[in-house]
CSV table of C-alpha atoms in Angstrom, one decimal:
chain,number,residue,atom,x,y,z
E,17,MET,CA,247.3,147.6,144.4
E,18,LYS,CA,246.6,143.9,143.7
E,19,HIS,CA,246.3,140.9,146.0
E,20,LEU,CA,247.4,137.6,144.3
E,21,LEU,CA,248.8,134.4,145.6
E,22,ASN,CA,248.7,135.7,149.2
E,23,THR,CA,250.9,138.5,148.1
E,24,LEU,CA,250.1,142.2,148.2
E,25,PHE,CA,251.5,144.2,145.3
E,26,ILE,CA,251.7,147.9,145.9
E,27,THR,CA,252.2,149.4,142.4
E,28,PRO,CA,251.3,153.1,142.8
E,29,GLU,CA,254.4,155.2,143.4
E,30,ASP,CA,252.9,157.4,146.2
E,31,ILE,CA,251.5,154.7,148.6
E,32,TYR,CA,252.9,154.7,152.2
E,33,LEU,CA,252.3,151.5,154.1
E,34,SER,CA,251.6,151.6,157.9
E,35,LEU,CA,250.3,149.2,160.6
E,36,ASP,CA,246.9,149.5,162.3
E,37,GLY,CA,246.3,146.7,164.7
E,38,GLU,CA,246.4,143.5,162.6
E,39,ASN,CA,246.0,145.3,159.3
E,40,VAL,CA,248.3,146.8,156.6
E,41,VAL,CA,247.0,150.2,155.8
E,42,ALA,CA,247.8,151.8,152.4
E,43,ASN,CA,247.9,155.6,152.7
E,44,CYS,CA,248.0,158.2,149.9
E,45,ASP,CA,248.3,161.9,150.8
E,46,LYS,CA,247.5,161.0,154.4
E,47,GLN,CA,244.2,159.4,153.3
E,48,VAL,CA,243.5,155.6,153.7
E,49,VAL,CA,243.0,154.0,150.3
E,50,GLY,CA,243.2,150.4,151.3
E,51,ARG,CA,243.3,148.0,154.3
E,52,PHE,CA,244.5,144.4,154.2
E,53,PRO,CA,244.5,141.8,157.1
E,54,LEU,CA,248.0,140.7,157.9
E,55,HIS,CA,247.0,137.1,158.5
E,56,THR,CA,246.0,136.7,154.8
E,57,LEU,CA,249.4,137.7,153.5
E,58,GLN,CA,252.7,135.8,152.9
E,59,ASN,CA,254.4,138.6,151.1
E,60,ILE,CA,254.2,142.3,150.4
E,61,ILE,CA,256.1,143.7,147.4
E,62,SER,CA,256.1,147.5,147.2
E,63,PHE,CA,257.0,149.5,144.1
E,64,SER,CA,256.4,152.8,145.8
E,65,TYR,CA,259.0,155.4,146.7
E,66,ALA,CA,257.1,156.4,149.9
E,67,GLY,CA,258.1,153.2,151.8
E,68,ALA,CA,256.6,151.7,155.0
E,69,SER,CA,256.5,152.4,158.7
E,70,PRO,CA,259.0,150.8,161.1
E,71,ALA,CA,256.0,149.3,163.0
E,72,LEU,CA,254.8,147.5,159.9
E,73,MET,CA,258.3,146.3,159.1
E,74,GLY,CA,258.6,144.9,162.6
E,75,ALA,CA,255.2,143.2,162.4
E,76,CYS,CA,256.1,141.6,159.1
E,77,ALA,CA,259.4,140.4,160.5
E,78,ARG,CA,257.7,138.8,163.6
E,79,ARG,CA,255.1,137.1,161.5
E,80,GLN,CA,257.6,136.0,158.8
E,81,ILE,CA,255.7,137.9,156.1
E,82,GLY,CA,258.1,138.8,153.3
E,83,LEU,CA,258.3,142.6,152.8
E,84,ALA,CA,260.3,143.7,149.7
E,85,PHE,CA,261.0,147.1,148.3
E,86,CYS,CA,261.5,147.8,144.6
E,87,THR,CA,261.7,151.0,142.6
E,88,PRO,CA,258.6,151.8,140.4
E,89,ARG,CA,260.5,150.5,137.4
E,90,GLY,CA,261.1,147.1,139.2
E,91,ARG,CA,264.7,147.4,140.5
E,92,PHE,CA,265.1,145.4,143.7
E,93,LEU,CA,266.2,147.6,146.6
E,94,ALA,CA,265.8,145.6,149.9
E,95,ARG,CA,263.9,143.0,151.8
E,96,VAL,CA,263.0,143.1,155.5
E,97,CYS,CA,264.2,140.1,157.4
E,98,GLY,CA,263.6,139.5,161.1
E,99,GLU,CA,265.4,137.5,163.7
E,100,SER,CA,264.1,134.4,162.1
E,101,ASN,CA,262.8,134.2,158.6
E,102,GLY,CA,261.3,131.5,156.4
E,103,ASN,CA,263.4,132.5,153.5
E,104,VAL,CA,266.4,130.6,154.9
E,105,LEU,CA,264.3,127.4,154.5
E,106,LEU,CA,263.3,128.3,151.0
E,107,ARG,CA,266.9,129.0,150.0
E,108,ARG,CA,268.2,125.8,151.6
E,109,THR,CA,265.6,124.0,149.5
E,110,GLN,CA,266.7,125.9,146.4
E,111,TYR,CA,270.4,125.0,147.0
E,112,ARG,CA,269.6,121.3,147.5
E,113,VAL,CA,267.5,121.2,144.3
E,114,ALA,CA,270.3,122.9,142.4
E,115,ASP,CA,272.6,120.1,143.4
E,116,ASP,CA,270.2,117.4,142.2
E,117,PRO,CA,270.3,116.9,138.4
E,118,VAL,CA,266.9,115.1,138.3
E,119,GLN,CA,265.1,117.9,140.1
E,120,CYS,CA,267.0,120.6,138.1
E,121,CYS,CA,265.7,118.9,135.0
E,122,GLN,CA,262.1,118.9,136.2
E,123,ILE,CA,262.1,122.6,136.7
E,124,SER,CA,264.3,123.4,133.6
E,125,ARG,CA,262.2,121.5,131.2
E,126,ALA,CA,259.0,123.4,132.3
E,127,MET,CA,260.9,126.6,131.6
E,128,ILE,CA,262.2,125.4,128.2
E,129,PHE,CA,258.8,124.0,127.3
E,130,GLY,CA,257.4,127.5,128.0
E,131,LYS,CA,260.1,129.1,125.9
E,132,LEU,CA,259.4,126.9,122.8
E,133,PHE,CA,255.6,127.1,123.3
E,134,ASN,CA,255.8,130.9,123.3
E,135,ALA,CA,258.3,131.1,120.4
E,136,ARG,CA,255.9,129.0,118.3
E,137,TRP,CA,253.0,131.2,119.4
E,138,SER,CA,254.9,134.3,118.3
E,139,ILE,CA,255.4,132.7,114.9
E,140,GLU,CA,251.7,131.8,114.7
E,141,ARG,CA,250.6,135.3,115.5
E,142,THR,CA,252.7,136.6,112.7
E,143,ARG,CA,251.2,134.1,110.3
E,144,ARG,CA,247.7,135.0,111.5
E,145,ASP,CA,248.1,138.8,111.4
E,146,HIS,CA,250.4,139.2,108.4
E,147,GLY,CA,249.8,136.2,106.2
E,148,LEU,CA,249.9,138.1,102.9
E,149,ARG,CA,253.2,139.9,103.7
E,150,ILE,CA,255.3,136.8,104.7
E,151,ASP,CA,256.4,133.4,103.5
E,152,SER,CA,253.7,131.6,105.3
E,153,GLU,CA,255.1,128.2,104.3
E,154,GLN,CA,258.5,128.9,105.8
E,155,LEU,CA,257.0,130.0,109.1
E,156,SER,CA,254.6,127.1,109.1
E,157,SER,CA,257.6,124.7,108.8
E,158,ALA,CA,259.5,126.3,111.7
E,159,SER,CA,256.3,126.3,113.8
E,160,GLN,CA,255.8,122.6,113.1
E,161,GLN,CA,259.4,121.8,113.9
E,162,ILE,CA,259.1,123.5,117.3
E,163,TYR,CA,255.8,121.8,118.0
E,164,ASP,CA,257.3,118.4,117.4
E,165,LEU,CA,260.0,119.2,120.0
E,166,LEU,CA,257.5,119.9,122.8
E,167,PRO,CA,256.7,116.3,123.8
E,168,ARG,CA,260.4,115.4,123.8
E,169,VAL,CA,261.1,118.4,126.1
E,170,ARG,CA,258.3,117.4,128.5
E,171,GLU,CA,259.6,113.8,128.8
E,172,THR,CA,263.4,114.3,129.0
E,173,VAL,CA,265.1,113.6,132.2
E,174,ASP,CA,268.6,114.7,131.1
E,175,LEU,CA,269.8,118.3,131.3
E,176,GLU,CA,272.2,118.0,128.4
E,177,GLU,CA,269.5,116.5,126.2
E,178,LEU,CA,267.2,119.4,127.3
E,179,ARG,CA,269.8,121.9,126.3
E,180,GLY,CA,270.2,120.2,122.9
E,181,LEU,CA,266.4,120.3,122.3
E,182,GLU,CA,266.3,124.0,123.3
E,183,GLY,CA,269.1,124.7,120.8
E,184,VAL,CA,267.3,123.0,118.0
E,185,GLY,CA,264.1,124.9,118.8
E,186,ALA,CA,266.0,128.2,119.0
E,187,THR,CA,267.7,127.6,115.6
E,188,ALA,CA,264.3,126.9,114.0
E,189,TYR,CA,262.8,130.0,115.6
E,190,PHE,CA,265.6,132.4,114.7
E,191,ARG,CA,265.8,131.0,111.2
E,192,VAL,CA,262.4,132.7,110.5
E,193,PHE,CA,262.9,135.7,112.8
E,194,ASP,CA,263.7,137.9,109.8
E,195,GLN,CA,260.4,137.0,108.3
E,196,MET,CA,258.6,138.5,111.2
E,197,ILE,CA,260.3,141.9,110.7
E,198,LEU,CA,258.0,144.0,108.5
E,199,GLY,CA,259.6,147.4,108.9
E,200,ASP,CA,262.5,149.0,107.0
E,201,LYS,CA,264.4,145.9,105.9
E,202,GLU,CA,267.4,147.9,104.8
E,203,VAL,CA,268.0,148.9,108.4
E,204,PHE,CA,266.2,146.1,110.3
E,205,PHE,CA,267.2,142.7,109.3
E,206,PHE,CA,268.2,139.5,111.1
E,207,HIS,CA,270.6,136.9,109.7
E,208,SER,CA,271.8,135.3,113.0
E,209,ARG,CA,272.1,136.0,116.6
E,210,SER,CA,275.2,138.0,117.5
E,211,ARG,CA,275.8,139.1,121.1
E,212,ARG,CA,279.2,140.5,122.0
E,213,PRO,CA,279.2,142.7,120.1
E,214,PRO,CA,275.8,142.9,118.3
E,215,LEU,CA,276.5,143.3,114.6
E,216,ASP,CA,273.1,144.7,113.4
E,217,ALA,CA,270.3,146.9,114.8
E,218,VAL,CA,268.0,144.0,115.6
E,219,ASN,CA,270.6,142.2,117.6
E,220,ALA,CA,271.5,145.4,119.4
E,221,MET,CA,267.8,145.7,120.5
E,222,LEU,CA,267.5,142.0,121.4
E,223,SER,CA,270.6,142.2,123.6
E,224,PHE,CA,269.3,145.4,125.3
E,225,ALA,CA,265.8,143.8,125.9
E,226,TYR,CA,267.3,140.6,127.3
E,227,SER,CA,269.4,142.7,129.7
E,228,LEU,CA,266.3,144.5,130.9
E,229,LEU,CA,264.4,141.3,131.3
E,230,ALA,CA,267.2,139.5,133.2
E,231,HIS,CA,267.3,142.5,135.5
E,232,ASP,CA,263.5,142.4,136.1
E,233,CYS,CA,263.7,138.6,136.7
E,234,ALA,CA,266.6,138.9,139.2
E,235,SER,CA,264.6,141.6,141.1
E,236,ALA,CA,261.5,139.5,141.1
E,237,LEU,CA,263.4,136.4,142.5
E,238,GLU,CA,265.1,138.3,145.2
E,239,SER,CA,261.8,140.0,146.2
E,240,VAL,CA,260.3,136.5,147.0
E,241,GLY,CA,263.3,135.3,148.9
E,242,LEU,CA,265.0,133.2,146.2
E,243,ASP,CA,268.7,133.4,145.4
E,244,SER,CA,268.9,134.8,141.8
E,245,TYR,CA,272.5,133.6,141.5
E,246,VAL,CA,271.8,129.8,141.9
E,247,GLY,CA,270.1,128.4,138.9
E,248,PHE,CA,268.9,125.0,137.7
E,249,LEU,CA,269.6,125.1,133.9
E,250,HIS,CA,272.3,127.8,133.9
E,251,ARG,CA,275.1,126.6,136.2
E,252,ASP,CA,276.8,128.7,138.8
E,253,ARG,CA,279.2,131.3,137.6
E,254,PRO,CA,280.6,134.2,139.7
E,255,GLY,CA,278.6,137.4,139.0
E,256,ARG,CA,276.0,135.7,136.9
E,257,THR,CA,272.3,135.7,138.0
E,258,SER,CA,271.8,132.1,136.8
E,259,LEU,CA,268.3,131.6,138.2
E,260,ALA,CA,267.2,134.9,136.6
E,261,LEU,CA,268.5,133.6,133.2
E,262,ASP,CA,266.5,130.4,133.8
E,263,LEU,CA,263.3,132.3,134.6
E,264,MET,CA,263.6,134.6,131.6
E,265,GLU,CA,263.9,131.7,129.1
E,266,GLU,CA,260.1,131.3,128.9
E,267,LEU,CA,259.6,135.1,128.8
E,268,ARG,CA,262.1,135.9,126.0
E,269,PRO,CA,259.8,135.3,123.0
E,270,CYS,CA,256.7,137.1,124.4
E,271,MET,CA,258.3,139.9,126.5
E,272,ALA,CA,261.6,140.7,124.7
E,273,ASP,CA,261.5,139.4,121.1
E,274,ARG,CA,257.9,140.4,120.5
E,275,PHE,CA,258.6,143.9,122.0
E,276,VAL,CA,261.5,144.4,119.6
E,277,LEU,CA,259.4,143.3,116.6
E,278,THR,CA,256.6,145.7,117.7
E,279,LEU,CA,259.1,148.6,117.9
E,280,ILE,CA,260.3,148.0,114.4
E,281,ASN,CA,257.0,147.1,112.8
E,282,ASN,CA,255.2,150.1,114.3
E,283,ARG,CA,258.2,152.4,113.3
E,284,GLN,CA,258.7,153.5,116.8
E,285,ILE,CA,262.5,153.3,116.3
E,286,LYS,CA,264.6,154.5,113.4
E,287,ALA,CA,268.0,154.2,111.7
E,288,SER,CA,269.3,157.4,113.5
E,289,ASP,CA,268.8,155.7,116.9
E,290,PHE,CA,271.9,153.5,116.3
E,291,LEU,CA,275.7,154.0,116.4
E,292,HIS,CA,278.0,152.2,114.0
E,293,MET,CA,281.3,151.5,115.7
E,294,GLU,CA,284.6,151.0,113.9
E,295,SER,CA,284.8,147.5,115.4
E,296,GLY,CA,281.6,146.6,113.5
E,297,ALA,CA,279.4,146.7,116.6
E,298,ILE,CA,276.1,148.5,116.4
E,299,LEU,CA,274.7,150.1,119.5
E,300,LEU,CA,271.7,152.2,120.5
E,301,THR,CA,272.4,155.9,120.9
E,302,ASP,CA,271.4,157.8,124.0
E,303,ASP,CA,268.2,158.9,122.3
E,304,GLY,CA,267.6,155.4,121.0
E,305,ARG,CA,267.9,154.0,124.6
E,306,LYS,CA,265.5,156.6,125.9
E,307,THR,CA,262.9,155.6,123.2
E,308,PHE,CA,263.5,152.0,123.9
E,309,LEU,CA,263.1,152.4,127.7
E,310,LYS,CA,260.0,154.6,127.4
E,311,ASN,CA,258.3,152.0,125.3
E,312,TRP,CA,259.5,149.2,127.5
E,313,GLN,CA,257.9,150.8,130.6
E,314,GLU,CA,254.7,151.4,128.7
E,315,LYS,CA,254.6,147.7,127.6
E,316,LYS,CA,255.0,146.6,131.2
E,317,LYS,CA,251.8,148.5,132.0
E,318,GLU,CA,249.7,146.7,129.4
E,319,GLU,CA,247.4,144.1,130.9
E,320,LEU,CA,246.9,140.5,130.0
E,321,THR,CA,245.2,137.5,131.7
E,322,HIS,CA,247.7,135.2,133.4
E,323,PRO,CA,247.2,131.7,131.8
E,324,TYR,CA,247.6,129.8,135.0
E,325,LEU,CA,246.0,132.1,137.6
E,326,GLY,CA,243.3,133.4,135.3
E,327,GLU,CA,243.8,136.9,136.7
E,328,LYS,CA,244.3,140.2,134.8
E,329,LEU,CA,247.7,141.8,135.6
E,330,PRO,CA,250.3,144.0,133.9
E,331,TRP,CA,253.0,142.5,131.8
E,332,GLY,CA,255.6,143.9,134.2
E,333,MET,CA,254.2,141.7,137.0
E,334,ILE,CA,254.7,138.5,135.1
E,335,PRO,CA,258.3,137.9,136.4
E,336,TYR,CA,257.0,138.4,139.9
E,337,MET,CA,254.1,136.0,139.5
E,338,GLN,CA,256.4,133.3,138.0
E,339,SER,CA,258.9,133.8,140.9
E,340,LEU,CA,256.1,133.3,143.4
E,341,LEU,CA,255.0,130.2,141.6
E,342,LEU,CA,258.5,128.9,141.6
E,343,ALA,CA,258.9,129.6,145.3
E,344,ARG,CA,255.6,127.8,146.0
E,345,TYR,CA,256.8,124.8,144.1
E,346,LEU,CA,260.0,124.7,146.0
E,347,ARG,CA,258.1,124.9,149.3
E,348,GLY,CA,256.0,121.9,148.2
E,349,ASP,CA,252.7,123.9,147.8
E,350,LEU,CA,252.5,123.0,144.1
E,351,ASP,CA,253.1,119.6,142.4
E,352,ALA,CA,255.0,121.2,139.5
E,353,TYR,CA,256.2,124.6,138.4
E,354,PRO,CA,253.7,126.1,136.0
E,355,SER,CA,255.5,127.8,133.1
E,356,PHE,CA,254.1,130.9,131.6
E,357,LEU,CA,252.3,129.9,128.4
E,358,TRP,CA,251.4,133.0,126.4
E,359,LYS,CA,248.1,133.0,124.6
């Protein structure tokens, strides 16, 4: 259990929440393990299977305290809404901002700044940790090119220009991505990004990681009352969680790309974990997906210090914290959306 940004996160799987006067009570095996005053909370996000009492749900609805339920792995299940709920005001603000290109650009450039910053830091980590095994000059050149884009990203007021700068940065980053792969290069190599279908093992893993991350981001956004389908950088398209795609941009290099590199470089995944289809597509086998998912869940439990909040929390909580920060910005509680800058 963790209390951050006036939000109570219930992470153990066996915690049952109940109401005692003006307090949320966390129970485990009928024993009280935590007590939190309701007046200090704006949101409760539970990752427990045990659930919550109807009395607590009613109290949260009356006080307009967001109460969301997710599975232990982070899949959004439901959110308790009362007769009147502040989320409607948050979503109306989100929709108005999404219709304003200037405000869309303000949020989007923070996310793209975070993406390029984190991509550059990933390159620099490889240079620092494996300088004798890589072409350091080539990585240094890509790092500098991305670094030079950061001031332009911060200053642009045009979405199309922003998309162009993001594309230049992504090209520089993926041009040296193969250099960061230190495992079996006969099996794990990267020449270019291929999506539908992935044409090599690395692209197969990147696509799977991006799908998992987009799912986590959509769940996080829904849990704080935002509409995951209405984005600022990615435009509306039926069936596409555009805001989740926006949010995951800054998290791709540090949560997805770096995870794939770790799996390969630590030899946690092997050639037999992939299927070669007649169409040329390469996909993970059932066993390969199990290995991938097991390690993905373990990665989400690892702790780091959030660069903006200065608090230690698991990697799996990062999409939720960024969603809360985005919601706070839209409500006017923050002057700007603080992107996640990995360090």
